[in-house]
Amino acid sequence: MEMDESRGSGWGAVIAIQNELSAWLRDCALPVWDAYGVDRRCGGYFEDISLLGPQRAFGASGVVRRGRVVARQIYAFDVGQRLGWTSAFANPVDHGCDYLFSRLYAGDGVFHTAADAGTHEPHASFNLYEQAFYLFALARLSAASADRVPIVEAATRCLQRLRGECGRNLGGFEESTPPSLPLKSNPHMHLLEAALEWINAVSEPMREPWIDLARELVRLSLTHFRDPSTGAIREYFDLQWRPMAGDDGRILEPGHQFEWAWLLMQWSDSPHSTAADRTVCTVAAAQLIAIGETWGVDQTRGVAINEIWDDMTTKDTGAKLWPQTERIKAWRATLDRATTDVEAAAACHKIVIAARSLAKYLRTDAPGLWHESYSADGTFPPGPCKASSFYHIVCAIDVLRKTASRRRATVLYSPNVSVPG
């Protein structure tokens, strides 16, 4: 996707970029994934879309319906509908909701990790990551589909089961049943995302378990996931929430530094956080963003890379698509908290840079699709376009849209800045 790089990097540029990305989502991506990514014969959503044959026709594949993909596509299409997009086919959000409850939900708060696309045979193994995304999707569905299926009841019972069967004495949850190593920060990050979504979706007293979950996960991240010497959040841990021995315990992902910063700033802004939480989260988020920007961005390609070591040296120079979206979200949260024109201008500049980085991945030869990764040699390796990545792109576009909408509504901009419509 080509972006006009001749314009500046202030508020006007941020809103113009948001308009371009929203138009791409509405006019290209949503129609493609609605037409080719929804399995209207067997149910659920396909895992990926590729260009096939000399005609380069769209072709979808995937023999398994993973819970995370079903949940993420529900979210992506829900955002599209809230933006005013309308499917040319049957409602893809209702489609996903029906599949989730008919094929992946066993009742009493139990969600299967995946199901076979053809036989619908469930994969009964437990995976914390999948559960986090089920809870996230259910929060989105609670506004539109609560009268069709027992969404709040299922989510509440799922959380109760997680606490009762997988909760750990030191905080957080087991990765799997039976318990396995390593324990991971990443599923807990998405549980925090789900908890924050539920806090916004329901009213008192139904918020309380989600507030408690968010508070626990924030404190776990700050006391165990975060390296006290650098402020970085690690990926892999032992049973005592200590970094795993060897190289695994040293891995840092720049994309997750940005993503954790975005979430911690959300909790900091929540009326349910304490004054102490707000102070610590603000400092931690700033450190995480600084780590991501300073050591996690390849200045030659201008993109956030996959992995670095805990001494801030480079581990993996490849650059997947999703870290670019998290970089946008982190700087958008920073912009929302800016208290001076200088701070706002700096955040706008970073948003523009991060959005231009993301735009490099959006394919011009196949509008609505994207490249999954960007190699160190400056090429985009061929391969299918993954449905699981759509959630990341949509979320970044949606948070930019919300910021732009608030900016227009409050008219808080410098008199010499033109704000596009």
CSV table of C-alpha atoms in Angstrom, one decimal:
chain,number,residue,atom,x,y,z
A,1,MET,CA,0.0,0.0,0.0
A,2,GLU,CA,1.5,3.3,-1.1
A,3,MET,CA,1.3,6.3,1.3
A,4,ASP,CA,2.0,9.9,0.5
A,5,GLU,CA,5.3,10.6,2.3
A,6,SER,CA,5.4,14.2,1.3
A,7,ARG,CA,3.1,15.4,4.0
A,8,GLY,CA,4.3,16.2,7.5
A,9,SER,CA,4.0,14.2,10.7
A,10,GLY,CA,1.6,16.2,12.8
A,11,TRP,CA,-2.0,15.7,13.7
A,12,GLY,CA,-3.1,16.2,10.1
A,13,ALA,CA,-0.8,13.5,8.9
A,14,VAL,CA,-2.0,11.1,11.6
A,15,ILE,CA,-5.6,11.6,10.7
A,16,ALA,CA,-4.9,11.3,6.9
A,17,ILE,CA,-3.1,8.0,7.5
A,18,GLN,CA,-5.9,6.8,9.6
A,19,ASN,CA,-8.3,7.6,6.8
A,20,GLU,CA,-6.2,5.7,4.3
A,21,LEU,CA,-5.9,2.7,6.5
A,22,SER,CA,-9.6,2.7,7.3
A,23,ALA,CA,-10.4,2.9,3.6
A,24,TRP,CA,-8.1,0.0,2.9
A,25,LEU,CA,-9.8,-2.0,5.6
A,26,ARG,CA,-13.4,-1.1,4.5
A,27,ASP,CA,-12.9,-1.3,0.7
A,28,CYS,CA,-10.2,-4.0,0.3
A,29,ALA,CA,-9.5,-6.2,3.3
A,30,LEU,CA,-12.9,-6.8,4.7
A,31,PRO,CA,-14.6,-7.7,1.4
A,32,VAL,CA,-11.7,-10.1,0.5
A,33,TRP,CA,-11.8,-11.9,3.9
A,34,ASP,CA,-15.6,-12.0,3.9
A,35,ALA,CA,-15.7,-13.5,0.4
A,36,TYR,CA,-12.8,-16.0,0.7
A,37,GLY,CA,-11.9,-16.3,4.4
A,38,VAL,CA,-15.3,-17.4,5.8
A,39,ASP,CA,-16.0,-21.1,5.5
A,40,ARG,CA,-19.8,-20.9,4.9
A,41,ARG,CA,-20.0,-24.6,4.0
A,42,CYS,CA,-18.3,-26.3,7.1
A,43,GLY,CA,-18.3,-23.3,9.5
A,44,GLY,CA,-15.7,-21.1,11.1
A,45,TYR,CA,-13.0,-19.3,9.2
A,46,PHE,CA,-10.1,-20.5,7.0
A,47,GLU,CA,-6.6,-20.2,8.3
A,48,ASP,CA,-5.1,-18.3,5.3
A,49,ILE,CA,-5.6,-17.0,1.8
A,50,SER,CA,-3.1,-17.4,-1.0
A,51,LEU,CA,-2.9,-16.3,-4.7
A,52,LEU,CA,-3.2,-19.5,-6.8
A,53,GLY,CA,-2.2,-20.3,-10.4
A,54,PRO,CA,-1.3,-18.0,-13.3
A,55,GLN,CA,-4.6,-16.1,-12.8
A,56,ARG,CA,-3.5,-15.4,-9.2
A,57,ALA,CA,-7.0,-16.2,-7.9
A,58,PHE,CA,-7.8,-16.0,-4.2
A,59,GLY,CA,-7.7,-19.5,-2.5
A,60,ALA,CA,-8.3,-20.3,1.1
A,61,SER,CA,-7.0,-23.2,3.1
A,62,GLY,CA,-7.0,-24.8,6.6
A,63,VAL,CA,-8.2,-28.2,7.8
A,64,VAL,CA,-8.4,-27.1,11.4
A,65,ARG,CA,-10.4,-24.4,13.0
A,66,ARG,CA,-8.3,-23.0,15.8
A,67,GLY,CA,-10.0,-21.1,18.6
A,68,ARG,CA,-7.7,-18.1,18.3
A,69,VAL,CA,-8.5,-17.6,14.6
A,70,VAL,CA,-12.3,-17.9,15.2
A,71,ALA,CA,-12.1,-15.4,18.0
A,72,ARG,CA,-9.8,-13.0,16.2
A,73,GLN,CA,-12.0,-13.0,13.0
A,74,ILE,CA,-15.1,-12.4,15.1
A,75,TYR,CA,-13.3,-9.3,16.4
A,76,ALA,CA,-12.1,-8.1,13.0
A,77,PHE,CA,-15.5,-8.4,11.4
A,78,ASP,CA,-17.1,-6.8,14.5
A,79,VAL,CA,-14.9,-3.8,14.2
A,80,GLY,CA,-15.7,-3.6,10.5
A,81,GLN,CA,-19.4,-3.5,11.2
A,82,ARG,CA,-19.0,-0.9,13.8
A,83,LEU,CA,-17.2,1.2,11.2
A,84,GLY,CA,-20.3,0.9,8.9
A,85,TRP,CA,-19.0,-1.9,6.6
A,86,THR,CA,-21.7,-4.3,5.5
A,87,SER,CA,-21.1,-7.9,4.3
A,88,ALA,CA,-22.3,-8.9,0.8
A,89,PHE,CA,-23.1,-12.3,2.3
A,90,ALA,CA,-24.5,-13.6,5.6
A,91,ASN,CA,-23.3,-11.7,8.7
A,92,PRO,CA,-19.7,-13.0,9.4
A,93,VAL,CA,-19.9,-12.1,13.1
A,94,ASP,CA,-23.0,-14.1,13.6
A,95,HIS,CA,-21.4,-16.9,11.6
A,96,GLY,CA,-18.4,-16.9,13.9
A,97,CYS,CA,-20.6,-16.7,17.0
A,98,ASP,CA,-22.7,-19.7,15.8
A,99,TYR,CA,-19.6,-21.8,15.1
A,100,LEU,CA,-18.0,-20.9,18.4
A,101,PHE,CA,-21.0,-22.0,20.4
A,102,SER,CA,-21.9,-25.0,18.2
A,103,ARG,CA,-18.5,-26.5,17.6
A,104,LEU,CA,-16.0,-25.1,20.1
A,105,TYR,CA,-18.0,-24.7,23.3
A,106,ALA,CA,-18.6,-27.8,25.4
A,107,GLY,CA,-20.7,-26.0,28.0
A,108,ASP,CA,-20.0,-25.0,31.6
A,109,GLY,CA,-17.2,-22.6,30.6
A,110,VAL,CA,-15.2,-25.2,28.6
A,111,PHE,CA,-13.9,-24.2,25.2
A,112,HIS,CA,-12.0,-26.6,23.0
A,113,THR,CA,-8.7,-25.5,21.6
A,114,ALA,CA,-9.6,-26.3,18.0
A,115,ALA,CA,-11.9,-28.5,15.9
A,116,ASP,CA,-11.4,-30.4,12.7
A,117,ALA,CA,-12.9,-28.4,9.8
A,118,GLY,CA,-14.6,-31.4,8.1
A,119,THR,CA,-15.6,-33.8,10.9
A,120,HIS,CA,-15.9,-31.1,13.6
A,121,GLU,CA,-14.1,-33.4,16.0
A,122,PRO,CA,-12.8,-31.2,18.8
A,123,HIS,CA,-9.2,-31.0,20.0
A,124,ALA,CA,-9.7,-31.3,23.7
A,125,SER,CA,-6.2,-30.2,24.8
A,126,PHE,CA,-6.1,-27.1,26.9
A,127,ASN,CA,-4.1,-24.0,25.8
A,128,LEU,CA,-4.2,-20.8,27.8
A,129,TYR,CA,-3.6,-18.7,24.7
A,130,GLU,CA,-6.8,-20.0,23.1
A,131,GLN,CA,-8.8,-19.3,26.3
A,132,ALA,CA,-7.6,-15.7,26.4
A,133,PHE,CA,-8.9,-15.1,22.9
A,134,TYR,CA,-12.2,-16.8,23.5
A,135,LEU,CA,-12.7,-14.4,26.4
A,136,PHE,CA,-11.7,-11.4,24.2
A,137,ALA,CA,-14.1,-12.4,21.5
A,138,LEU,CA,-16.9,-13.0,23.9
A,139,ALA,CA,-16.5,-9.5,25.3
A,140,ARG,CA,-17.0,-8.1,21.8
A,141,LEU,CA,-20.0,-10.4,21.2
A,142,SER,CA,-21.7,-9.3,24.4
A,143,ALA,CA,-22.9,-6.1,22.9
A,144,ALA,CA,-24.5,-7.7,19.8
A,145,SER,CA,-25.2,-11.3,20.4
A,146,ALA,CA,-26.1,-11.7,24.1
A,147,ASP,CA,-29.7,-12.5,23.2
A,148,ARG,CA,-28.7,-15.3,20.9
A,149,VAL,CA,-26.3,-17.3,23.1
A,150,PRO,CA,-25.2,-17.3,26.8
A,151,ILE,CA,-22.2,-15.1,26.3
A,152,VAL,CA,-21.8,-13.5,29.7
A,153,GLU,CA,-22.5,-16.8,31.4
A,154,ALA,CA,-20.0,-18.7,29.3
A,155,ALA,CA,-17.3,-16.1,29.8
A,156,THR,CA,-17.9,-15.9,33.6
A,157,ARG,CA,-17.8,-19.6,34.0
A,158,CYS,CA,-14.7,-19.9,31.8
A,159,LEU,CA,-12.9,-17.5,34.0
A,160,GLN,CA,-14.0,-19.3,37.1
A,161,ARG,CA,-12.7,-22.6,35.7
A,162,LEU,CA,-9.4,-21.0,34.8
A,163,ARG,CA,-9.0,-19.8,38.3
A,164,GLY,CA,-10.1,-23.0,39.9
A,165,GLU,CA,-8.3,-25.5,37.7
A,166,CYS,CA,-5.3,-23.6,36.2
A,167,GLY,CA,-4.6,-20.7,38.6
A,168,ARG,CA,-1.2,-20.6,40.2
A,169,ASN,CA,-0.3,-19.7,43.8
A,170,LEU,CA,2.2,-17.1,42.7
A,171,GLY,CA,-0.4,-15.5,40.3
A,172,GLY,CA,-1.3,-16.2,36.7
A,173,PHE,CA,-2.2,-19.5,35.1
A,174,GLU,CA,-0.8,-22.7,33.8
A,175,GLU,CA,0.0,-22.9,30.1
A,176,SER,CA,-1.7,-26.3,29.6
A,177,THR,CA,-3.1,-29.3,31.4
A,178,PRO,CA,-1.2,-31.2,32.6
A,179,PRO,CA,1.1,-28.2,33.5
A,180,SER,CA,4.1,-27.8,31.2
A,181,LEU,CA,7.1,-25.5,30.8
A,182,PRO,CA,7.9,-22.9,29.9
A,183,LEU,CA,5.3,-20.6,31.4
A,184,LYS,CA,4.7,-17.7,29.1
A,185,SER,CA,4.0,-14.0,29.5
A,186,ASN,CA,2.2,-13.8,26.1
A,187,PRO,CA,-1.0,-15.6,26.9
A,188,HIS,CA,-1.3,-13.5,30.1
A,189,MET,CA,-0.9,-10.3,28.1
A,190,HIS,CA,-3.9,-11.4,26.0
A,191,LEU,CA,-5.8,-12.3,29.1
A,192,LEU,CA,-5.2,-8.7,30.3
A,193,GLU,CA,-6.5,-7.5,26.9
A,194,ALA,CA,-9.6,-9.6,27.4
A,195,ALA,CA,-10.1,-8.4,30.9
A,196,LEU,CA,-9.9,-4.7,29.8
A,197,GLU,CA,-12.4,-5.4,27.0
A,198,TRP,CA,-14.8,-7.0,29.5
A,199,ILE,CA,-14.5,-4.0,31.9
A,200,ASN,CA,-15.7,-1.8,29.1
A,201,ALA,CA,-18.4,-4.2,28.0
A,202,VAL,CA,-20.3,-4.7,31.2
A,203,SER,CA,-21.6,-2.7,34.2
A,204,GLU,CA,-21.3,-3.2,37.9
A,205,PRO,CA,-21.3,-5.7,39.6
A,206,MET,CA,-20.3,-7.9,36.6
A,207,ARG,CA,-17.1,-5.9,36.2
A,208,GLU,CA,-15.6,-7.1,39.5
A,209,PRO,CA,-14.1,-10.4,38.4
A,210,TRP,CA,-12.6,-8.7,35.3
A,211,ILE,CA,-11.2,-5.8,37.4
A,212,ASP,CA,-9.6,-8.4,39.7
A,213,LEU,CA,-8.1,-10.3,36.8
A,214,ALA,CA,-6.7,-7.1,35.2
A,215,ARG,CA,-5.2,-6.0,38.5
A,216,GLU,CA,-3.6,-9.4,39.1
A,217,LEU,CA,-2.1,-9.6,35.6
A,218,VAL,CA,-0.7,-6.1,35.7
A,219,ARG,CA,1.0,-6.8,39.0
A,220,LEU,CA,2.3,-10.1,37.7
A,221,SER,CA,3.8,-8.4,34.7
A,222,LEU,CA,5.4,-5.7,36.7
A,223,THR,CA,6.8,-8.0,39.5
A,224,HIS,CA,7.7,-11.2,37.5
A,225,PHE,CA,7.7,-10.7,33.8
A,226,ARG,CA,9.6,-7.4,33.8
A,227,ASP,CA,13.3,-7.3,34.3
A,228,PRO,CA,14.0,-4.9,37.2
A,229,SER,CA,17.4,-3.9,35.7
A,230,THR,CA,16.2,-2.9,32.2
A,231,GLY,CA,12.4,-2.7,32.4
A,232,ALA,CA,12.0,-5.2,29.6
A,233,ILE,CA,9.3,-7.9,29.6
A,234,ARG,CA,10.6,-11.4,29.0
A,235,GLU,CA,8.8,-14.3,27.3
A,236,TYR,CA,9.6,-17.6,29.0
A,237,PHE,CA,9.6,-18.6,32.7
A,238,ASP,CA,10.0,-21.5,35.1
A,239,LEU,CA,7.4,-22.6,37.7
A,240,GLN,CA,8.5,-19.8,40.1
A,241,TRP,CA,8.0,-17.1,37.5
A,242,ARG,CA,11.8,-16.8,37.1
A,243,PRO,CA,13.3,-16.5,33.6
A,244,MET,CA,13.9,-19.9,32.1
A,245,ALA,CA,17.5,-21.0,32.3
A,246,GLY,CA,19.6,-20.7,29.1
A,247,ASP,CA,18.7,-18.7,26.0
A,248,ASP,CA,15.0,-19.1,26.3
A,249,GLY,CA,14.9,-16.9,29.4
A,250,ARG,CA,16.9,-14.2,27.6
A,251,ILE,CA,14.5,-13.6,24.7
A,252,LEU,CA,12.7,-10.3,24.3
A,253,GLU,CA,10.2,-9.5,21.6
A,254,PRO,CA,10.1,-5.8,20.6
A,255,GLY,CA,6.5,-6.2,19.4
A,256,HIS,CA,5.5,-7.4,22.9
A,257,GLN,CA,7.3,-4.5,24.5
A,258,PHE,CA,5.1,-2.2,22.5
A,259,GLU,CA,1.9,-4.3,23.2
A,260,TRP,CA,2.5,-4.4,26.9
A,261,ALA,CA,3.1,-0.7,27.0
A,262,TRP,CA,-0.3,-0.1,25.3
A,263,LEU,CA,-2.1,-2.3,27.8
A,264,LEU,CA,-0.3,-0.9,30.8
A,265,MET,CA,-1.3,2.6,29.7
A,266,GLN,CA,-4.9,1.5,29.4
A,267,TRP,CA,-4.9,0.1,32.9
A,268,SER,CA,-3.2,3.3,34.1
A,269,ASP,CA,-6.0,5.3,32.6
A,270,SER,CA,-8.7,3.1,34.1
A,271,PRO,CA,-10.7,4.4,37.1
A,272,HIS,CA,-10.2,1.0,38.7
A,273,SER,CA,-6.4,1.3,39.0
A,274,THR,CA,-4.8,2.7,42.1
A,275,ALA,CA,-2.6,5.8,42.3
A,276,ALA,CA,0.4,3.5,42.8
A,277,ASP,CA,-0.6,1.5,39.7
A,278,ARG,CA,-0.8,4.6,37.6
A,279,THR,CA,2.6,5.8,38.5
A,280,VAL,CA,4.3,2.4,38.1
A,281,CYS,CA,2.5,1.6,34.8
A,282,THR,CA,3.3,5.0,33.3
A,283,VAL,CA,7.0,4.5,34.0
A,284,ALA,CA,7.0,0.9,32.9
A,285,ALA,CA,5.2,1.8,29.6
A,286,ALA,CA,7.7,4.5,28.8
A,287,GLN,CA,10.6,2.1,29.4
A,288,LEU,CA,9.0,-0.6,27.2
A,289,ILE,CA,8.5,1.8,24.3
A,290,ALA,CA,12.1,3.1,24.7
A,291,ILE,CA,13.4,-0.5,24.5
A,292,GLY,CA,11.3,-1.3,21.5
A,293,GLU,CA,12.3,1.9,19.6
A,294,THR,CA,16.0,1.9,20.6
A,295,TRP,CA,16.9,-1.7,20.2
A,296,GLY,CA,13.9,-3.3,18.5
A,297,VAL,CA,13.7,-1.3,15.3
A,298,ASP,CA,15.9,-1.8,12.3
A,299,GLN,CA,16.8,1.7,11.1
A,300,THR,CA,17.7,0.6,7.6
A,301,ARG,CA,14.3,-1.0,6.9
A,302,GLY,CA,12.4,1.2,9.4
A,303,VAL,CA,10.6,-1.8,10.9
A,304,ALA,CA,10.3,-3.5,14.3
A,305,ILE,CA,12.2,-6.8,14.3
A,306,ASN,CA,11.2,-10.1,15.8
A,307,GLU,CA,13.6,-10.7,18.7
A,308,ILE,CA,16.4,-9.3,20.7
A,309,TRP,CA,18.4,-10.6,23.6
A,310,ASP,CA,18.2,-9.3,27.2
A,311,ASP,CA,21.5,-7.4,26.7
A,312,MET,CA,19.7,-5.6,23.9
A,313,THR,CA,21.7,-7.2,21.1
A,314,THR,CA,19.9,-8.5,18.0
A,315,LYS,CA,18.6,-12.1,18.0
A,316,ASP,CA,16.3,-12.3,14.9
A,317,THR,CA,16.5,-9.6,12.3
A,318,GLY,CA,13.3,-10.8,10.5
A,319,ALA,CA,10.4,-8.5,10.9
A,320,LYS,CA,6.9,-10.0,11.1
A,321,LEU,CA,3.9,-7.9,10.3
A,322,TRP,CA,2.3,-7.9,13.7
A,323,PRO,CA,5.0,-5.9,15.6
A,324,GLN,CA,4.4,-3.0,13.3
A,325,THR,CA,0.8,-2.8,14.5
A,326,GLU,CA,1.8,-2.9,18.1
A,327,ARG,CA,4.2,-0.1,17.6
A,328,ILE,CA,1.4,2.1,16.2
A,329,LYS,CA,-0.8,1.2,19.3
A,330,ALA,CA,1.9,2.1,21.8
A,331,TRP,CA,2.5,5.5,20.3
A,332,ARG,CA,-1.2,6.2,19.9
A,333,ALA,CA,-1.6,5.6,23.6
A,334,THR,CA,1.4,7.9,24.2
A,335,LEU,CA,-0.3,10.5,22.1
A,336,ASP,CA,-3.6,10.2,24.1
A,337,ARG,CA,-1.6,11.0,27.2
A,338,ALA,CA,0.4,13.9,25.9
A,339,THR,CA,0.1,17.0,28.0
A,340,THR,CA,2.1,19.4,25.9
A,341,ASP,CA,2.3,20.3,22.2
A,342,VAL,CA,5.9,19.0,22.1
A,343,GLU,CA,4.9,15.6,23.5
A,344,ALA,CA,1.9,15.4,21.1
A,345,ALA,CA,4.1,16.3,18.1
A,346,ALA,CA,6.7,13.7,19.0
A,347,ALA,CA,4.0,11.0,19.4
A,348,CYS,CA,2.4,12.0,16.1
A,349,HIS,CA,5.8,11.7,14.4
A,350,LYS,CA,6.3,8.2,15.7
A,351,ILE,CA,2.8,7.1,14.7
A,352,VAL,CA,3.4,8.3,11.1
A,353,ILE,CA,6.7,6.4,11.0
A,354,ALA,CA,5.1,3.2,12.4
A,355,ALA,CA,2.1,3.5,10.1
A,356,ARG,CA,4.3,3.9,7.0
A,357,SER,CA,6.2,0.8,8.2
A,358,LEU,CA,3.0,-1.2,8.3
A,359,ALA,CA,1.9,0.1,4.9
A,360,LYS,CA,5.0,-1.6,3.4
A,361,TYR,CA,3.4,-5.0,4.2
A,362,LEU,CA,0.0,-4.2,2.6
A,363,ARG,CA,0.1,-5.7,-0.9
A,364,THR,CA,-0.6,-3.6,-3.9
A,365,ASP,CA,-0.7,-6.6,-6.2
A,366,ALA,CA,-3.5,-8.1,-4.2
A,367,PRO,CA,-5.4,-5.4,-2.3
A,368,GLY,CA,-6.8,-6.7,1.0
A,369,LEU,CA,-3.9,-9.1,1.6
A,370,TRP,CA,-0.5,-8.5,3.1
A,371,HIS,CA,3.0,-9.9,3.5
A,372,GLU,CA,3.6,-11.8,6.7
A,373,SER,CA,7.3,-10.9,7.1
A,374,TYR,CA,10.1,-8.7,5.9
A,375,SER,CA,13.5,-10.3,5.6
A,376,ALA,CA,16.8,-8.7,6.6
A,377,ASP,CA,17.8,-8.6,2.9
A,378,GLY,CA,14.8,-6.3,2.2
A,379,THR,CA,12.5,-8.8,0.5
A,380,PHE,CA,9.1,-10.1,1.4
A,381,PRO,CA,9.2,-13.9,1.4
A,382,PRO,CA,6.3,-15.5,-0.5
A,383,GLY,CA,3.7,-17.4,1.4
A,384,PRO,CA,0.0,-17.4,2.4
A,385,CYS,CA,-1.7,-14.5,4.1
A,386,LYS,CA,-2.6,-15.6,7.7
A,387,ALA,CA,-6.1,-14.9,9.1
A,388,SER,CA,-4.6,-14.6,12.5
A,389,SER,CA,-2.7,-11.5,11.5
A,390,PHE,CA,-5.9,-9.6,10.5
A,391,TYR,CA,-6.7,-9.0,14.1
A,392,HIS,CA,-3.5,-7.1,14.6
A,393,ILE,CA,-4.0,-4.8,11.6
A,394,VAL,CA,-7.7,-4.2,12.5
A,395,CYS,CA,-6.9,-3.4,16.1
A,396,ALA,CA,-4.2,-0.8,15.1
A,397,ILE,CA,-6.6,0.8,12.6
A,398,ASP,CA,-9.4,0.9,15.2
A,399,VAL,CA,-7.3,2.5,17.9
A,400,LEU,CA,-6.1,5.2,15.5
A,401,ARG,CA,-9.7,5.8,14.4
A,402,LYS,CA,-10.7,6.3,18.0
A,403,THR,CA,-8.0,8.8,18.6
A,404,ALA,CA,-8.8,10.7,15.4
A,405,SER,CA,-12.5,10.7,16.3
A,406,ARG,CA,-11.8,12.2,19.7
A,407,ARG,CA,-9.5,14.8,18.1
A,408,ARG,CA,-12.2,15.9,15.7
A,409,ALA,CA,-14.8,16.0,18.5
A,410,THR,CA,-12.8,18.1,20.9
A,411,VAL,CA,-11.1,20.2,18.2
A,412,LEU,CA,-7.9,20.2,20.3
A,413,TYR,CA,-5.5,21.1,17.6
A,414,SER,CA,-3.2,23.9,16.8
A,415,PRO,CA,-4.7,26.7,14.7
A,416,ASN,CA,-2.1,26.1,12.0
A,417,VAL,CA,-2.8,22.4,11.7
A,418,SER,CA,-5.4,21.3,9.1
A,419,VAL,CA,-7.4,18.3,10.1
A,420,PRO,CA,-8.6,16.3,7.1
A,421,GLY,CA,-12.2,15.1,7.1
